Amino acid sequence: GDIELCDDNSFTGFPPFLSISKVEIRACGYARVGGEKIILRPVFGGTTDGDNYNFTLSRSANWSQWFDITNDSSGPGRNNWTLSDINNLDCDVEAVYGSGGFPFVVYCSKVELRVSS
């Protein structure tokens, strides 16, 4: 499938005295037939791929669940996230073939990032 790199985010940051305790991502999308998947893969520091987070699509647009990437195997780890880690966080969005036949069509309209203190 196709892989698109989301290489910018609009995170504006926390006040400097707050620590980051949780980082999550999710996506909104749908498929022409349904059953196809979107894989969200955080990319840390612009170069290091994280774990895959799978979202099975239906024929109508909907949001995935929030995927907790705080302890991703390639990430900075719980209680070690900094504002720089958030600002340098990218995300691969990969379309994955399901059982709907070719050509398969996957739409992803938005990827969101949620940061908690």
CSV table of N, CA and C in Angstrom, one decimal:
chain,number,residue,atom,x,y,z
A,1,GLY,N,0.8,-1.2,0.0
A,1,GLY,CA,0.0,0.0,0.0
A,1,GLY,C,0.9,1.3,0.0
A,2,ASP,N,0.2,2.3,-0.1
A,2,ASP,CA,0.8,3.6,-0.2
A,2,ASP,C,1.2,4.1,1.3
A,3,ILE,N,2.3,4.8,1.4
A,3,ILE,CA,2.7,5.3,2.7
A,3,ILE,C,2.8,6.8,2.5
A,4,GLU,N,2.1,7.6,3.3
A,4,GLU,CA,2.3,9.0,3.4
A,4,GLU,C,2.9,9.4,4.7
A,5,LEU,N,3.8,10.3,4.6
A,5,LEU,CA,4.5,10.8,5.9
A,5,LEU,C,3.9,12.1,6.2
A,6,CYS,N,3.3,12.2,7.4
A,6,CYS,CA,2.8,13.5,8.0
A,6,CYS,C,4.0,14.0,8.8
A,7,ASP,N,4.6,15.0,8.2
A,7,ASP,CA,5.9,15.5,8.8
A,7,ASP,C,5.8,16.9,9.4
A,8,ASP,N,4.7,17.2,9.9
A,8,ASP,CA,4.5,18.5,10.6
A,8,ASP,C,3.3,18.3,11.5
A,9,ASN,N,3.3,19.0,12.6
A,9,ASN,CA,2.2,19.0,13.5
A,9,ASN,C,2.0,20.4,14.0
A,10,SER,N,0.8,20.7,14.5
A,10,SER,CA,0.5,22.0,15.0
A,10,SER,C,0.5,22.1,16.5
A,11,PHE,N,1.2,21.2,17.2
A,11,PHE,CA,1.3,21.2,18.6
A,11,PHE,C,1.9,22.6,19.1
A,12,THR,N,1.2,23.2,20.0
A,12,THR,CA,1.7,24.5,20.4
A,12,THR,C,2.4,24.5,21.7
A,13,GLY,N,2.4,23.3,22.4
A,13,GLY,CA,3.2,23.2,23.6
A,13,GLY,C,2.5,23.4,24.9
A,14,PHE,N,3.1,22.9,25.9
A,14,PHE,CA,2.6,23.1,27.3
A,14,PHE,C,3.4,24.2,28.0
A,15,PRO,N,2.9,24.7,29.0
A,15,PRO,CA,3.7,25.6,29.8
A,15,PRO,C,4.9,24.8,30.3
A,16,PRO,N,6.1,25.4,30.4
A,16,PRO,CA,7.3,24.7,30.7
A,16,PRO,C,7.4,24.0,32.0
A,17,PHE,N,6.5,24.3,32.9
A,17,PHE,CA,6.5,23.6,34.2
A,17,PHE,C,5.7,22.3,34.2
A,18,LEU,N,5.0,22.0,33.2
A,18,LEU,CA,4.2,20.8,33.1
A,18,LEU,C,5.0,19.7,32.5
A,19,SER,N,4.8,18.5,33.0
A,19,SER,CA,5.5,17.3,32.4
A,19,SER,C,4.5,16.6,31.5
A,20,ILE,N,5.0,15.9,30.5
A,20,ILE,CA,4.2,15.1,29.6
A,20,ILE,C,4.1,13.7,30.1
A,21,SER,N,2.9,13.2,30.4
A,21,SER,CA,2.7,11.9,31.0
A,21,SER,C,2.1,10.9,30.0
A,22,LYS,N,1.5,11.4,28.9
A,22,LYS,CA,0.8,10.5,27.9
A,22,LYS,C,0.8,11.1,26.6
A,23,VAL,N,1.1,10.4,25.5
A,23,VAL,CA,1.0,10.8,24.1
A,23,VAL,C,0.2,9.8,23.3
A,24,GLU,N,-0.8,10.3,22.6
A,24,GLU,CA,-1.6,9.4,21.8
A,24,GLU,C,-1.9,9.9,20.4
A,25,ILE,N,-2.1,9.0,19.5
A,25,ILE,CA,-2.5,9.4,18.1
A,25,ILE,C,-3.8,8.7,17.7
A,26,ARG,N,-4.5,9.2,16.7
A,26,ARG,CA,-5.6,8.6,16.1
A,26,ARG,C,-5.8,9.1,14.7
A,27,ALA,N,-6.6,8.4,13.9
A,27,ALA,CA,-6.9,8.9,12.5
A,27,ALA,C,-8.3,8.7,12.2
A,28,CYS,N,-8.8,9.5,11.3
A,28,CYS,CA,-10.1,9.5,10.7
A,28,CYS,C,-10.0,9.0,9.3
A,29,GLY,N,-10.8,8.0,8.9
A,29,GLY,CA,-10.7,7.5,7.5
A,29,GLY,C,-11.8,6.6,7.2
A,30,TYR,N,-11.8,6.1,5.9
A,30,TYR,CA,-12.8,5.1,5.5
A,30,TYR,C,-12.2,4.5,4.2
A,31,ALA,N,-12.9,3.4,3.8
A,31,ALA,CA,-12.4,2.7,2.6
A,31,ALA,C,-13.5,2.5,1.6
A,32,ARG,N,-13.2,2.3,0.3
A,32,ARG,CA,-14.2,2.1,-0.7
A,32,ARG,C,-15.1,0.9,-0.4
A,33,VAL,N,-14.5,-0.2,0.0
A,33,VAL,CA,-15.3,-1.4,0.3
A,33,VAL,C,-15.4,-1.7,1.8
A,34,GLY,N,-14.4,-1.5,2.5
A,34,GLY,CA,-14.4,-1.8,3.9
A,34,GLY,C,-13.5,-3.0,4.2
A,35,GLY,N,-12.9,-3.1,5.3
A,35,GLY,CA,-12.0,-4.2,5.6
A,35,GLY,C,-10.5,-3.8,5.4
A,36,GLU,N,-10.2,-2.8,4.6
A,36,GLU,CA,-8.9,-2.3,4.5
A,36,GLU,C,-8.4,-1.7,5.8
A,37,LYS,N,-7.1,-1.5,5.9
A,37,LYS,CA,-6.6,-0.9,7.2
A,37,LYS,C,-5.7,0.3,6.9
A,38,ILE,N,-5.7,1.1,7.9
A,38,ILE,CA,-4.6,2.2,8.0
A,38,ILE,C,-3.7,1.8,9.1
A,39,ILE,N,-2.4,1.8,8.8
A,39,ILE,CA,-1.4,1.7,9.9
A,39,ILE,C,-0.9,3.0,10.2
A,40,LEU,N,-0.9,3.4,11.5
A,40,LEU,CA,-0.3,4.6,11.9
A,40,LEU,C,1.1,4.2,12.6
A,41,ARG,N,2.1,4.9,12.2
A,41,ARG,CA,3.5,4.5,12.7
A,41,ARG,C,4.2,5.8,13.0
A,42,PRO,N,4.3,6.1,14.3
A,42,PRO,CA,5.0,7.3,14.7
A,42,PRO,C,6.5,7.2,14.2
A,43,VAL,N,7.0,8.4,13.9
A,43,VAL,CA,8.4,8.5,13.4
A,43,VAL,C,9.0,9.5,14.4
A,44,PHE,N,10.0,9.0,15.1
A,44,PHE,CA,10.6,9.8,16.2
A,44,PHE,C,11.9,10.5,15.7
A,45,GLY,N,12.0,11.8,15.9
A,45,GLY,CA,13.1,12.6,15.5
A,45,GLY,C,13.3,12.7,14.0
A,46,GLY,N,12.3,12.4,13.3
A,46,GLY,CA,12.3,12.5,11.8
A,46,GLY,C,13.0,11.3,11.1
A,47,THR,N,13.5,10.3,11.9
A,47,THR,CA,14.2,9.2,11.3
A,47,THR,C,13.9,7.8,11.8
A,48,THR,N,13.4,7.7,13.0
A,48,THR,CA,13.3,6.4,13.7
A,48,THR,C,11.8,5.9,13.7
A,49,ASP,N,11.5,4.9,13.0
A,49,ASP,CA,10.1,4.3,12.9
A,49,ASP,C,9.8,3.7,14.3
A,50,GLY,N,8.6,3.9,14.7
A,50,GLY,CA,8.1,3.3,15.9
A,50,GLY,C,7.2,2.1,15.6
A,51,ASP,N,6.4,1.7,16.5
A,51,ASP,CA,5.5,0.5,16.3
A,51,ASP,C,4.4,0.8,15.4
A,52,ASN,N,3.8,-0.2,14.9
A,52,ASN,CA,2.6,-0.1,14.0
A,52,ASN,C,1.3,-0.1,14.9
A,53,TYR,N,0.4,0.8,14.6
A,53,TYR,CA,-0.9,0.8,15.2
A,53,TYR,C,-2.0,0.7,14.1
A,54,ASN,N,-2.8,-0.4,14.2
A,54,ASN,CA,-3.7,-0.8,13.1
A,54,ASN,C,-5.1,-0.3,13.4
A,55,PHE,N,-5.7,0.2,12.3
A,55,PHE,CA,-7.1,0.7,12.3
A,55,PHE,C,-7.8,0.1,11.1
A,56,THR,N,-8.8,-0.8,11.4
A,56,THR,CA,-9.6,-1.4,10.3
A,56,THR,C,-10.7,-0.4,9.9
A,57,LEU,N,-10.8,-0.2,8.6
A,57,LEU,CA,-11.8,0.8,8.1
A,57,LEU,C,-13.1,0.2,7.7
A,58,SER,N,-14.1,1.0,7.8
A,58,SER,CA,-15.4,0.7,7.3
A,58,SER,C,-15.7,1.6,6.0
A,59,ARG,N,-16.9,1.5,5.5
A,59,ARG,CA,-17.2,2.2,4.3
A,59,ARG,C,-17.7,3.7,4.6
A,60,SER,N,-17.8,4.0,5.9
A,60,SER,CA,-18.2,5.4,6.3
A,60,SER,C,-17.1,5.9,7.2
A,61,ALA,N,-16.8,7.2,7.1
A,61,ALA,CA,-15.8,7.8,7.8
A,61,ALA,C,-16.0,7.7,9.3
A,62,ASN,N,-14.9,7.2,10.0
A,62,ASN,CA,-15.0,7.2,11.5
A,62,ASN,C,-13.6,7.3,12.0
A,63,TRP,N,-13.5,7.6,13.3
A,63,TRP,CA,-12.2,7.7,14.0
A,63,TRP,C,-11.8,6.4,14.5
A,64,SER,N,-10.5,6.2,14.5
A,64,SER,CA,-9.9,5.1,15.2
A,64,SER,C,-10.0,5.3,16.7
A,65,GLN,N,-9.6,4.3,17.5
A,65,GLN,CA,-9.4,4.6,18.9
A,65,GLN,C,-8.2,5.4,19.1
A,66,TRP,N,-8.0,5.9,20.3
A,66,TRP,CA,-6.7,6.6,20.6
A,66,TRP,C,-5.7,5.5,20.8
A,67,PHE,N,-4.5,5.6,20.1
A,67,PHE,CA,-3.4,4.7,20.4
A,67,PHE,C,-2.4,5.4,21.3
A,68,ASP,N,-2.1,4.7,22.4
A,68,ASP,CA,-1.1,5.3,23.4
A,68,ASP,C,0.3,5.0,22.9
A,69,ILE,N,1.0,6.0,22.5
A,69,ILE,CA,2.4,5.8,22.0
A,69,ILE,C,3.4,6.2,23.0
A,70,THR,N,3.0,6.4,24.2
A,70,THR,CA,3.9,6.9,25.3
A,70,THR,C,5.0,5.9,25.5
A,71,ASN,N,4.8,4.6,25.5
A,71,ASN,CA,5.8,3.6,25.7
A,71,ASN,C,6.2,2.9,24.4
A,72,ASP,N,6.0,3.6,23.3
A,72,ASP,CA,6.4,2.9,22.0
A,72,ASP,C,7.8,2.5,22.1
A,73,SER,N,8.1,1.3,21.5
A,73,SER,CA,9.5,0.7,21.6
A,73,SER,C,10.6,1.6,21.1
A,74,SER,N,10.3,2.6,20.2
A,74,SER,CA,11.3,3.5,19.7
A,74,SER,C,11.2,4.9,20.3
A,75,GLY,N,10.2,5.2,21.1
A,75,GLY,CA,10.0,6.5,21.7
A,75,GLY,C,10.9,6.7,22.9
A,76,PRO,N,10.8,7.9,23.5
A,76,PRO,CA,11.6,8.3,24.6
A,76,PRO,C,11.2,7.6,25.9
A,77,GLY,N,10.0,7.0,26.0
A,77,GLY,CA,9.6,6.3,27.2
A,77,GLY,C,8.8,7.2,28.2
A,78,ARG,N,8.0,6.5,29.0
A,78,ARG,CA,7.1,7.2,29.9
A,78,ARG,C,8.0,8.2,30.8
A,79,ASN,N,7.4,9.3,31.0
A,79,ASN,CA,8.0,10.4,31.9
A,79,ASN,C,9.3,11.0,31.3
A,80,ASN,N,9.7,10.6,30.1
A,80,ASN,CA,10.9,11.1,29.5
A,80,ASN,C,10.6,12.0,28.2
A,81,TRP,N,9.3,12.2,27.9
A,81,TRP,CA,9.0,13.0,26.7
A,81,TRP,C,9.2,14.4,27.0
A,82,THR,N,9.7,15.1,26.0
A,82,THR,CA,10.0,16.6,26.1
A,82,THR,C,9.2,17.3,25.0
A,83,LEU,N,9.1,18.6,25.1
A,83,LEU,CA,8.4,19.4,24.0
A,83,LEU,C,9.1,19.2,22.7
A,84,SER,N,10.4,19.0,22.7
A,84,SER,CA,11.2,18.8,21.5
A,84,SER,C,10.8,17.4,20.9
A,85,ASP,N,10.5,16.4,21.7
A,85,ASP,CA,10.1,15.1,21.2
A,85,ASP,C,8.7,15.2,20.5
A,86,ILE,N,7.8,16.0,21.0
A,86,ILE,CA,6.5,16.3,20.4
A,86,ILE,C,6.7,17.1,19.1
A,87,ASN,N,7.4,18.1,19.2
A,87,ASN,CA,7.6,18.9,18.0
A,87,ASN,C,8.3,18.2,16.8
A,88,ASN,N,9.1,17.2,17.2
A,88,ASN,CA,9.8,16.4,16.1
A,88,ASN,C,9.2,15.1,15.8
A,89,LEU,N,7.9,14.9,16.3
A,89,LEU,CA,7.2,13.7,16.0
A,89,LEU,C,6.5,13.7,14.7
A,90,ASP,N,6.8,12.8,13.8
A,90,ASP,CA,6.1,12.6,12.5
A,90,ASP,C,5.3,11.4,12.6
A,91,CYS,N,4.5,11.1,11.5
A,91,CYS,CA,3.7,9.9,11.5
A,91,CYS,C,3.5,9.4,10.1
A,92,ASP,N,3.9,8.1,9.9
A,92,ASP,CA,3.6,7.4,8.6
A,92,ASP,C,2.1,7.0,8.7
A,93,VAL,N,1.4,7.2,7.6
A,93,VAL,CA,0.1,6.7,7.4
A,93,VAL,C,0.1,5.7,6.2
A,94,GLU,N,-0.1,4.4,6.5
A,94,GLU,CA,0.1,3.4,5.5
A,94,GLU,C,-1.3,2.8,5.2
A,95,ALA,N,-1.6,2.7,3.9
A,95,ALA,CA,-2.8,2.0,3.4
A,95,ALA,C,-2.5,0.5,3.2
A,96,VAL,N,-3.4,-0.3,3.8
A,96,VAL,CA,-3.1,-1.8,3.7
A,96,VAL,C,-4.3,-2.5,3.1
A,97,TYR,N,-4.1,-3.3,2.1
A,97,TYR,CA,-5.1,-4.1,1.4
A,97,TYR,C,-5.9,-5.0,2.3
A,98,GLY,N,-7.2,-5.0,2.2
A,98,GLY,CA,-8.1,-5.9,2.9
A,98,GLY,C,-8.6,-7.0,2.0
A,99,SER,N,-9.9,-7.3,2.1
A,99,SER,CA,-10.4,-8.3,1.2
A,99,SER,C,-11.4,-7.8,0.2
A,100,GLY,N,-11.3,-6.5,-0.1
A,100,GLY,CA,-12.3,-5.9,-1.0
A,100,GLY,C,-12.0,-5.9,-2.4
A,101,GLY,N,-10.8,-6.4,-2.8
A,101,GLY,CA,-10.5,-6.5,-4.2
A,101,GLY,C,-9.7,-5.2,-4.7
A,102,PHE,N,-9.1,-5.4,-5.8
A,102,PHE,CA,-8.4,-4.3,-6.4
A,102,PHE,C,-9.2,-3.5,-7.4
A,103,PRO,N,-9.0,-2.3,-7.7
A,103,PRO,CA,-8.1,-1.4,-6.9
A,103,PRO,C,-8.8,-1.1,-5.6
A,104,PHE,N,-8.0,-1.1,-4.5
A,104,PHE,CA,-8.6,-0.8,-3.2
A,104,PHE,C,-8.3,0.7,-3.0
A,105,VAL,N,-9.2,1.4,-2.3
A,105,VAL,CA,-9.1,2.8,-2.1
A,105,VAL,C,-9.3,3.1,-0.6
A,106,VAL,N,-8.4,3.8,0.0
A,106,VAL,CA,-8.4,4.1,1.4
A,106,VAL,C,-8.2,5.6,1.5
A,107,TYR,N,-9.1,6.2,2.3
A,107,TYR,CA,-9.1,7.6,2.6
A,107,TYR,C,-8.7,7.9,4.0
A,108,CYS,N,-7.8,8.8,4.3
A,108,CYS,CA,-7.5,9.2,5.6
A,108,CYS,C,-7.5,10.8,5.6
A,109,SER,N,-8.4,11.3,6.3
A,109,SER,CA,-8.6,12.8,6.2
A,109,SER,C,-7.9,13.5,7.3
A,110,LYS,N,-7.6,12.9,8.4
A,110,LYS,CA,-6.9,13.6,9.5
A,110,LYS,C,-6.2,12.7,10.5
A,111,VAL,N,-5.1,13.1,11.0
A,111,VAL,CA,-4.4,12.4,12.1
A,111,VAL,C,-4.3,13.4,13.2
A,112,GLU,N,-4.7,13.0,14.4
A,112,GLU,CA,-4.6,13.8,15.6
A,112,GLU,C,-3.6,13.3,16.6
A,113,LEU,N,-3.1,14.2,17.3
A,113,LEU,CA,-2.1,14.0,18.4
A,113,LEU,C,-2.7,14.5,19.7
A,114,ARG,N,-2.7,13.7,20.8
A,114,ARG,CA,-3.2,14.2,22.1
A,114,ARG,C,-2.1,14.0,23.1
A,115,VAL,N,-1.8,15.1,23.8
A,115,VAL,CA,-0.7,15.1,24.8
A,115,VAL,C,-1.3,15.5,26.1
A,116,SER,N,-1.0,14.6,27.1
A,116,SER,CA,-1.6,14.9,28.5
A,116,SER,C,-0.4,15.1,29.4
A,117,SER,N,-0.8,15.9,30.5
A,117,SER,CA,0.2,16.2,31.5
A,117,SER,C,-0.2,15.4,32.8
